[in-house]
PDB file of C-alpha atoms in Angstrom:
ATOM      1  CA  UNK A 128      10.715  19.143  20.309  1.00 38.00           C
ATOM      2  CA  UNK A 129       7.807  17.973  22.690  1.00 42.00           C
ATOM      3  CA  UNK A 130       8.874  21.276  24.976  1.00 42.00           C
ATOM      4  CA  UNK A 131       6.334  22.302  28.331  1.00 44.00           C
ATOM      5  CA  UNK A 132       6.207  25.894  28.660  1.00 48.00           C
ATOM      6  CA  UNK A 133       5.654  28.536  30.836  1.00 44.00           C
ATOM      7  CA  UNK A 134       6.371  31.585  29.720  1.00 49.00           C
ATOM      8  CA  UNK A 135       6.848  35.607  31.509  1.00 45.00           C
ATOM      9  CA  UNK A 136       3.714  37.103  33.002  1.00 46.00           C
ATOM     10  CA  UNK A 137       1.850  33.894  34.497  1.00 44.00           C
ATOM     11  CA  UNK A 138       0.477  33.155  31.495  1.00 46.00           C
ATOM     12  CA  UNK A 139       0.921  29.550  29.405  1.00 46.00           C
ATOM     13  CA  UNK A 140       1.626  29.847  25.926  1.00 46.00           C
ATOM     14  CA  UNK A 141       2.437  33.151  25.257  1.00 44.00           C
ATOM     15  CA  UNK A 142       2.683  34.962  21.769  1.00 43.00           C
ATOM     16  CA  UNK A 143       4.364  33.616  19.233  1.00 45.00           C
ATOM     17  CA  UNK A 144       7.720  35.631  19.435  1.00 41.00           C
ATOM     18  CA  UNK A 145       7.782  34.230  22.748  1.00 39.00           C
ATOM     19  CA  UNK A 146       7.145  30.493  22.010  1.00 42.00           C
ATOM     20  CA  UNK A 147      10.093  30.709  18.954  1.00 43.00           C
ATOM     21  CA  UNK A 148      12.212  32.157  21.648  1.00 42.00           C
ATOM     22  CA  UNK A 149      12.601  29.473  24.377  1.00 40.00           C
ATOM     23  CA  UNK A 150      15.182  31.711  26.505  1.00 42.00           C
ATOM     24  CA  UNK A 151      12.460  33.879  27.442  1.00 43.00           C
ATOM     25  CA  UNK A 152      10.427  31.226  29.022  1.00 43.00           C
ATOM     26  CA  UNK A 153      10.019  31.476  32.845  1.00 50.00           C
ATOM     27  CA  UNK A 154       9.443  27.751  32.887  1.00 58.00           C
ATOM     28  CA  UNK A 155      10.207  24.757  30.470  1.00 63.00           C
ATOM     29  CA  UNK A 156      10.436  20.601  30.297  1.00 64.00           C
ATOM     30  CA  UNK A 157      10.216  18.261  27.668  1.00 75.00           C
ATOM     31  CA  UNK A 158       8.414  14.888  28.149  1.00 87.00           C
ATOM     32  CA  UNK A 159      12.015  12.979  27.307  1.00 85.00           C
ATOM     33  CA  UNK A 160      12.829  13.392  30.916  1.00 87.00           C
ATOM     34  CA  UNK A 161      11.379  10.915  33.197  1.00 87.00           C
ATOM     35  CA  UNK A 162      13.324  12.244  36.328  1.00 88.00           C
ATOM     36  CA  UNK A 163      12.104  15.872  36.149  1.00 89.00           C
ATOM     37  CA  UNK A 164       8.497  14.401  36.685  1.00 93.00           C
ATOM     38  CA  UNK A 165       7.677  13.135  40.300  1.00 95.00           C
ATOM     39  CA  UNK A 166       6.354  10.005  39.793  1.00 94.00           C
ATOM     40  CA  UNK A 167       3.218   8.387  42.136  1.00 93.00           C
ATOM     41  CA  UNK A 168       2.315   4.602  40.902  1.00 91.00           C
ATOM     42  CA  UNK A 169       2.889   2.784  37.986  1.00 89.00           C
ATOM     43  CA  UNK A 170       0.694   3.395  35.144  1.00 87.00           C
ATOM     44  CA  UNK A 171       1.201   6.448  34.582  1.00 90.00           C
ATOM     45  CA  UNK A 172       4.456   7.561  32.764  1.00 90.00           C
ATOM     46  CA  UNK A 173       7.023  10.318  31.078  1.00 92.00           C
ATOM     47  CA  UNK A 174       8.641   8.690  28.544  1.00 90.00           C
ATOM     48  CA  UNK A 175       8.808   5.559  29.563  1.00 85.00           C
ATOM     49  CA  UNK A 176       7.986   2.444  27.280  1.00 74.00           C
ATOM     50  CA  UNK A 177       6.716   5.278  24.368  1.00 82.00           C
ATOM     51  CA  UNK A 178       9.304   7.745  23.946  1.00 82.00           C
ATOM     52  CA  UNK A 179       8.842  11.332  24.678  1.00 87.00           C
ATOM     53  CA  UNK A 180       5.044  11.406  25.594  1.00 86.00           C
ATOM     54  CA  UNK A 181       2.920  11.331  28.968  1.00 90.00           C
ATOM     55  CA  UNK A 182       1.691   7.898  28.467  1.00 88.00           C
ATOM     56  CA  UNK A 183      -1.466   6.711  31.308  1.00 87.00           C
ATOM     57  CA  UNK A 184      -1.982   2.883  30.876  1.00 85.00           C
ATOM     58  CA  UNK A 185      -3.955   1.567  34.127  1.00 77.00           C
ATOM     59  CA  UNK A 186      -6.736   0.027  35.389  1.00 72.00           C
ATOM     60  CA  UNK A 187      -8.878   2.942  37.302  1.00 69.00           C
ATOM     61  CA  UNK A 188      -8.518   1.466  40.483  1.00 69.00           C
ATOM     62  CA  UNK A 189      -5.412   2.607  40.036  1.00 73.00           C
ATOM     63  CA  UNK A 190      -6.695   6.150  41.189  1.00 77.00           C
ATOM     64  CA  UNK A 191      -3.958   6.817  43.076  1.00 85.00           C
ATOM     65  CA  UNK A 192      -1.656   6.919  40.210  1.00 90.00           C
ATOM     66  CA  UNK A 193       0.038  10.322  38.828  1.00 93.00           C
ATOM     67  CA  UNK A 194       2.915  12.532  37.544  1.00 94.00           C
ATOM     68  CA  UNK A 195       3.574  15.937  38.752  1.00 95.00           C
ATOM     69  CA  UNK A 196       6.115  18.829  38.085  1.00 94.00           C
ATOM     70  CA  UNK A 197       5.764  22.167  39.176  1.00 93.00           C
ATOM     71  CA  UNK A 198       5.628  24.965  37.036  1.00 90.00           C
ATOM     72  CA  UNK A 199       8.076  27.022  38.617  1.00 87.00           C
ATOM     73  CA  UNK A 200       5.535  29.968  38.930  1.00 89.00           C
ATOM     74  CA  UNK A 201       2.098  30.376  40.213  1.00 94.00           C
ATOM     75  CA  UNK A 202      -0.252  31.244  37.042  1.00 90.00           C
ATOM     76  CA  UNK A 203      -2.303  33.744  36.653  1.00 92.00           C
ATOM     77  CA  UNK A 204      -6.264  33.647  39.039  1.00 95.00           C
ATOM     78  CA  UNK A 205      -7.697  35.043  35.834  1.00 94.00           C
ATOM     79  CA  UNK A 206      -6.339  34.416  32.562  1.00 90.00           C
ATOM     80  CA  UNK A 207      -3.978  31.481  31.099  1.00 89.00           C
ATOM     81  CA  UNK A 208      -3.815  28.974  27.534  1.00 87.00           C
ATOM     82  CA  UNK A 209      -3.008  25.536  28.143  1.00 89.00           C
ATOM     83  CA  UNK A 210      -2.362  23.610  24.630  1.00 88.00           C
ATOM     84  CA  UNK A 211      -1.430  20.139  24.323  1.00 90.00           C
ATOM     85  CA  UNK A 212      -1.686  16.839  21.714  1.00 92.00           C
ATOM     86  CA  UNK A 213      -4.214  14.224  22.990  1.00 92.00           C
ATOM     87  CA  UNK A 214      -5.263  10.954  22.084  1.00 90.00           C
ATOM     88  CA  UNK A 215      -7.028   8.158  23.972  1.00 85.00           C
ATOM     89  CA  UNK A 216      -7.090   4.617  23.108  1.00 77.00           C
ATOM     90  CA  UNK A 217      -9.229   2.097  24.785  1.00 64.00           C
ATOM     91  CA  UNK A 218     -12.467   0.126  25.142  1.00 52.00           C
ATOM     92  CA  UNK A 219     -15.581  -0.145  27.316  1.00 54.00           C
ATOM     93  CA  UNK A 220     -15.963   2.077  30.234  1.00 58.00           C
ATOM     94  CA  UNK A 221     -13.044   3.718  31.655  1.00 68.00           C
ATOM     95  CA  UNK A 222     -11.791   6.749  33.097  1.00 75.00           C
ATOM     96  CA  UNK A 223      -8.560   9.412  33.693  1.00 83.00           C
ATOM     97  CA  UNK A 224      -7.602  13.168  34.783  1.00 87.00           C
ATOM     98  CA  UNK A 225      -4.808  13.638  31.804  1.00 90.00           C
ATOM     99  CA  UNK A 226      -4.446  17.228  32.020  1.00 93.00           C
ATOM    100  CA  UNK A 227      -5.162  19.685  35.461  1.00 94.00           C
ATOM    101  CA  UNK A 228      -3.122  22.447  37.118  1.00 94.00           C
ATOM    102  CA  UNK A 229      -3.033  22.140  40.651  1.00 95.00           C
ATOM    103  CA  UNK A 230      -2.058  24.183  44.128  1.00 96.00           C
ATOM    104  CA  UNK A 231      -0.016  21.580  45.040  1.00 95.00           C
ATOM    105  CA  UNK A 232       2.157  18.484  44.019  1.00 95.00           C
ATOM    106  CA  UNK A 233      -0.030  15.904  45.782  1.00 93.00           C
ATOM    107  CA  UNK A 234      -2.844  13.791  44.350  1.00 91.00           C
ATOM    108  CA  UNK A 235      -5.296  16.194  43.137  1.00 90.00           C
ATOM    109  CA  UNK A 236      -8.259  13.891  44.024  1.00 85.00           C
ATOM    110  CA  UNK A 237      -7.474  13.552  47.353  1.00 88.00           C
ATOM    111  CA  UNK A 238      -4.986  16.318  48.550  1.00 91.00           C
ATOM    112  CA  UNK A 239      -6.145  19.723  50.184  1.00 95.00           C
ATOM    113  CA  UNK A 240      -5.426  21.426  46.987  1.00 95.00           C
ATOM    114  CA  UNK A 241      -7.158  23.884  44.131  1.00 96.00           C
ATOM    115  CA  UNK A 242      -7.089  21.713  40.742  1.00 94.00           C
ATOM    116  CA  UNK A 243      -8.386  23.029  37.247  1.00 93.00           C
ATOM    117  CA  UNK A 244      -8.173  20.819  34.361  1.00 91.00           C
ATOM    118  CA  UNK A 245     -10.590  17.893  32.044  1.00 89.00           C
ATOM    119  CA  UNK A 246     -11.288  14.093  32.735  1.00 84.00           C
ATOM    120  CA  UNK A 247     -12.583  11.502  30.418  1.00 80.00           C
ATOM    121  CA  UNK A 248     -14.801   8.838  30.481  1.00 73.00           C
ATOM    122  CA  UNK A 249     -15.904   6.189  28.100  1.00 65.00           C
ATOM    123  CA  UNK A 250     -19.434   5.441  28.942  1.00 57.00           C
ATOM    124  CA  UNK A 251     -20.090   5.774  25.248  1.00 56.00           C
ATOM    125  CA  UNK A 252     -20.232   3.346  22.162  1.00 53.00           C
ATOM    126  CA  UNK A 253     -17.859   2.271  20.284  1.00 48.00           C
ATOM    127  CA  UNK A 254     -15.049   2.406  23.299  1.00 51.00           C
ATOM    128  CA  UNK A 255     -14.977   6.690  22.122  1.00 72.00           C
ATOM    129  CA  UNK A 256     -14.831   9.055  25.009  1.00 76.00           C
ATOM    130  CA  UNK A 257     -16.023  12.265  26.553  1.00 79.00           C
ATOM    131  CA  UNK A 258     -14.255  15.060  27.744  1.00 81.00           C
ATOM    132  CA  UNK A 259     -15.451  16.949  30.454  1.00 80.00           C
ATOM    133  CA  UNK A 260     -14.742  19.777  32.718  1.00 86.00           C
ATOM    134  CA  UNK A 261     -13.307  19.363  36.367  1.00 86.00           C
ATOM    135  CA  UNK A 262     -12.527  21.644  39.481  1.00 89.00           C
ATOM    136  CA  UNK A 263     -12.041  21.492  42.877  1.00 91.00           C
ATOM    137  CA  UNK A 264     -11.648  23.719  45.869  1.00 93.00           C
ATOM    138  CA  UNK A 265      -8.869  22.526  49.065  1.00 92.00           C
ATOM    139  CA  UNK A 266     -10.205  19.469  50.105  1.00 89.00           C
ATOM    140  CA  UNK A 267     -13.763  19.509  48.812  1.00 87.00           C
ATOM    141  CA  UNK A 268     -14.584  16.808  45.917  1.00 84.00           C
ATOM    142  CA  UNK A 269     -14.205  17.506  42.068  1.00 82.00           C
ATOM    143  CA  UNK A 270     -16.607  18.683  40.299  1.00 81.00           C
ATOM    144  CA  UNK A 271     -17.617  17.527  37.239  1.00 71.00           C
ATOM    145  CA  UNK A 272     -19.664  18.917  34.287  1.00 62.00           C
ATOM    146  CA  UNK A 273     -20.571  15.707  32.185  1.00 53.00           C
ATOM    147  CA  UNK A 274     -23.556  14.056  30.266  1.00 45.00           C
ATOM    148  CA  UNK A 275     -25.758  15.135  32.915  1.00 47.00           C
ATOM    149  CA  UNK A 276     -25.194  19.035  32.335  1.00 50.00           C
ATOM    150  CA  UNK A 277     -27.214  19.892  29.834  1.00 56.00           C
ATOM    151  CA  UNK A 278     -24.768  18.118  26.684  1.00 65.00           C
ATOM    152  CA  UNK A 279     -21.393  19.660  27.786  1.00 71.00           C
ATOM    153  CA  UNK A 280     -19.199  16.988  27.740  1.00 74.00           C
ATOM    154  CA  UNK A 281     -17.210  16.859  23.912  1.00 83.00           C
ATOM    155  CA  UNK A 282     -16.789  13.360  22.176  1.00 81.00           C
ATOM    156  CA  UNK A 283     -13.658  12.170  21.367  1.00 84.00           C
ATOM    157  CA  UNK A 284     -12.952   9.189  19.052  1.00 83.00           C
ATOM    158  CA  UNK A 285     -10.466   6.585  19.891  1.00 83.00           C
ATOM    159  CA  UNK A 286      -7.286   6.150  18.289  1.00 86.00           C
ATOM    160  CA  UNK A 287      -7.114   9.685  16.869  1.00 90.00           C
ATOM    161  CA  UNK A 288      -4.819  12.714  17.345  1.00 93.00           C
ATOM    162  CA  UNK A 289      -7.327  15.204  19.040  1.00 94.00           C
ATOM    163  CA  UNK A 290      -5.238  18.864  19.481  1.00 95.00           C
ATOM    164  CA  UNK A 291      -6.538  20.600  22.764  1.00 93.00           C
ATOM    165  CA  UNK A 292      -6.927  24.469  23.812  1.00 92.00           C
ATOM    166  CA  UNK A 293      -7.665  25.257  27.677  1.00 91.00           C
ATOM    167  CA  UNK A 294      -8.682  29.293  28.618  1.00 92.00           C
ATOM    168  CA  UNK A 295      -9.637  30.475  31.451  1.00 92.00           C
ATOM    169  CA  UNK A 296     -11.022  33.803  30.448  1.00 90.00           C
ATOM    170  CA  UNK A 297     -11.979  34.408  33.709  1.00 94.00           C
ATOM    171  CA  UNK A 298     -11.502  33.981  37.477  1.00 95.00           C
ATOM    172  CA  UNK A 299     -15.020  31.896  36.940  1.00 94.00           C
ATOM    173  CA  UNK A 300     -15.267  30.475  33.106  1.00 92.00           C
ATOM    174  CA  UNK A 301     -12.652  28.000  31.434  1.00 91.00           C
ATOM    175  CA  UNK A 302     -12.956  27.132  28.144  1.00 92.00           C
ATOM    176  CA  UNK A 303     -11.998  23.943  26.264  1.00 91.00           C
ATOM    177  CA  UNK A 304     -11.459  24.024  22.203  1.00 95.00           C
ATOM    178  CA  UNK A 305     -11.091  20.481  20.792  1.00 94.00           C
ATOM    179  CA  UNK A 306      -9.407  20.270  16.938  1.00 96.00           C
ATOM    180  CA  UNK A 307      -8.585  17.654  14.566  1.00 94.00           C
ATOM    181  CA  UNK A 308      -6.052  19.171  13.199  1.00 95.00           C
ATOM    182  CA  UNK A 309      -2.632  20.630  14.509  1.00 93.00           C
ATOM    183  CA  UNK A 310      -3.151  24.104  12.889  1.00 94.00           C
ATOM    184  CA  UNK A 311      -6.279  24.415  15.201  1.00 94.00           C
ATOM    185  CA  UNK A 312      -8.671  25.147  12.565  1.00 94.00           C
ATOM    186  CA  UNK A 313     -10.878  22.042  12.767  1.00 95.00           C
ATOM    187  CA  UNK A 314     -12.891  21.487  15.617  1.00 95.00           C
ATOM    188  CA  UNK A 315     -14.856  18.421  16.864  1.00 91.00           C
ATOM    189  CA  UNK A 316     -19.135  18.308  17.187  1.00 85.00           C
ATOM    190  CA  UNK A 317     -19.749  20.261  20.642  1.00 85.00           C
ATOM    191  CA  UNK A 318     -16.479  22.296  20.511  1.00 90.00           C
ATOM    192  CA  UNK A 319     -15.712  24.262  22.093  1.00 91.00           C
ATOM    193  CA  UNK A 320     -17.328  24.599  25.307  1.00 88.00           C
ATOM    194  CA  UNK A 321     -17.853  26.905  28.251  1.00 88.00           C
ATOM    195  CA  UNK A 322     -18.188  26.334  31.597  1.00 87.00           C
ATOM    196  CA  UNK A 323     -18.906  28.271  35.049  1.00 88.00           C
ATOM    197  CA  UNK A 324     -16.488  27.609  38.670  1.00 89.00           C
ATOM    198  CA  UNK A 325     -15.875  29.207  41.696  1.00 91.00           C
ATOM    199  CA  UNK A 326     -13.797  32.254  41.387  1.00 94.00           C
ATOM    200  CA  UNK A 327     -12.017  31.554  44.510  1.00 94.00           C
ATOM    201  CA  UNK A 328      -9.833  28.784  42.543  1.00 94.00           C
ATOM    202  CA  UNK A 329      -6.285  29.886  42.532  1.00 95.00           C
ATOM    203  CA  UNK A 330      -2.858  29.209  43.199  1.00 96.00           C
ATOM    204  CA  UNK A 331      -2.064  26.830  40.795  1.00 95.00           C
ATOM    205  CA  UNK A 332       1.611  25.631  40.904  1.00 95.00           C
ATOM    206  CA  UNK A 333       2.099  22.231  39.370  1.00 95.00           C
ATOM    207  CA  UNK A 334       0.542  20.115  36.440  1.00 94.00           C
ATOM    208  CA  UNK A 335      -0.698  16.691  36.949  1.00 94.00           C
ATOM    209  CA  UNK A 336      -1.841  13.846  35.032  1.00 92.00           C
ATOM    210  CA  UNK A 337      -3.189  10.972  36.378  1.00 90.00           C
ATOM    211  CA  UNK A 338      -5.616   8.197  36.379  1.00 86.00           C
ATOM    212  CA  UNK A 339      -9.251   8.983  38.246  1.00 79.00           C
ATOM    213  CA  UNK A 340     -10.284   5.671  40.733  1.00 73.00           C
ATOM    214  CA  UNK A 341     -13.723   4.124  40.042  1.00 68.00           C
ATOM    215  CA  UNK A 342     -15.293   1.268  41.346  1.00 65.00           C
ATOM    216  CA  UNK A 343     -14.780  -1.295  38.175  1.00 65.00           C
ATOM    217  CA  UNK A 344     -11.705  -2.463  36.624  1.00 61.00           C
ATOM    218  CA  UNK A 345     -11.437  -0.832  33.838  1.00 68.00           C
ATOM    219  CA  UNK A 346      -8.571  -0.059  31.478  1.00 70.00           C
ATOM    220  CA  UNK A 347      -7.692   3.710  30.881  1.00 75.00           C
ATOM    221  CA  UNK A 348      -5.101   4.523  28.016  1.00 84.00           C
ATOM    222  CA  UNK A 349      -4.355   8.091  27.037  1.00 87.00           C
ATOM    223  CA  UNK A 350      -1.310   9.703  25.306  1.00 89.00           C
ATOM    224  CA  UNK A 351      -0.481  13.593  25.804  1.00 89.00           C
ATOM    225  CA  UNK A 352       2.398  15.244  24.105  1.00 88.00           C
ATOM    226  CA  UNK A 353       3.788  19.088  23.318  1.00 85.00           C
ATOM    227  CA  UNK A 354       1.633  20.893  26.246  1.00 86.00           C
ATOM    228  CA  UNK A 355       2.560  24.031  26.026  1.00 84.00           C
TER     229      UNK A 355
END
């Protein structure tokens, strides 16, 4: 079952008692309902044209584009897991924000809302990605920790099942474990990673994915399935 789920104390993911026992989740949705997602734009969907995933097919012009859903709780300031199944799949240089928890149900990017959460880019060879680290405070800008900080940013091959871990351990420090394998025991070169953010960050109600607007019309395709 590709199951979304919240479960009792703020926290995502819980133990795993909880996660074989669904009734005690505070909060849960499966990606084979397009109508429980609110739905901004076009290209990006809940099951629609690929059954049961989030699917983001756009050009990033398309910025504006997103699905949101809240969680039904406000999450913990300090401490929450985020797991999900991720795979990108496209060429040249493109960008999206596929996974970030947000204050708010309207577009992260431009809304005055807290978001938490990874982008990717594929300023790389070989049309592969990177996935980097994003946050923003109200209605200040993202901020992104990418190439240019010091080798952060985790590489991410097209066309294969990546299996992604999100902790923040902290009010101020998230941390994102990439895999190769569904068991989690496999992780990719520069995984996982650690980085710093305002403490102040909080509130988050909702879970977005969406496409991120650039200048150049480039094709973004990413698939995300079982967040948990």
């Amino acid at each position: 079952t590709k199951m979304v789920e919240w479960l009792a104390g703020n926290r995502i993911r819980g133990t795993s008692a909880e996660r074989n026992n669904i009734s005690s989740a505070t909060f849960k949705d499966n990606y084979d309902d397009t109508s429980s997602w609110a739905k901004t734009g076009s290209t990006v969907t809940v099951n629609d044209g690929i059954s049961g995933i989030c699917y983001g097919n756009g050009n990033t012009p398309n910025g504006a584009d997103y699905v949101s859903k809240s969680i039904g709780t406000t999450v913990s300031d300090t401490a929450w897991t985020a797991t999900m199944d991720f795979m990108i799949d496209s060429g040249a240089d493109y960008y999206s924000r596929p996974f970030l928890l947000c204050s708010g149900s309207g577009n992260a990017q431009t809304s005055n809302q807290d978001a938490i959460g990874f982008v990717f880019n594929g300023a790389i060879s070989a049309g592969d990605a990177q996935l980097f680290f994003a946050w923003k405070i109200g209605s200040a800008s993202f901020s992104f920790i990418s190439t240019s900080n010091n080798g952060q940013q985790v590489n991410l091959a097209k066309g294969v099942q990546h299996y992604i871990t999100v902790v923040r351990t902290l009010a101020n420090n998230l941390t994102i474990y990439v895999y190769t394998d569904e068991a989690r025991t496999n992780q990719v070169t520069n995984s996982p990673q650690s980085y710093a953010m305002d403490s102040s960050i909080g509130g988050l109600t909702h879970v977005q994915h969406g496409m991120l607007a650039d200048t150049a019309n480039d094709q973004a395709i990413f698939k995300l399935d079982n967040l948990r």
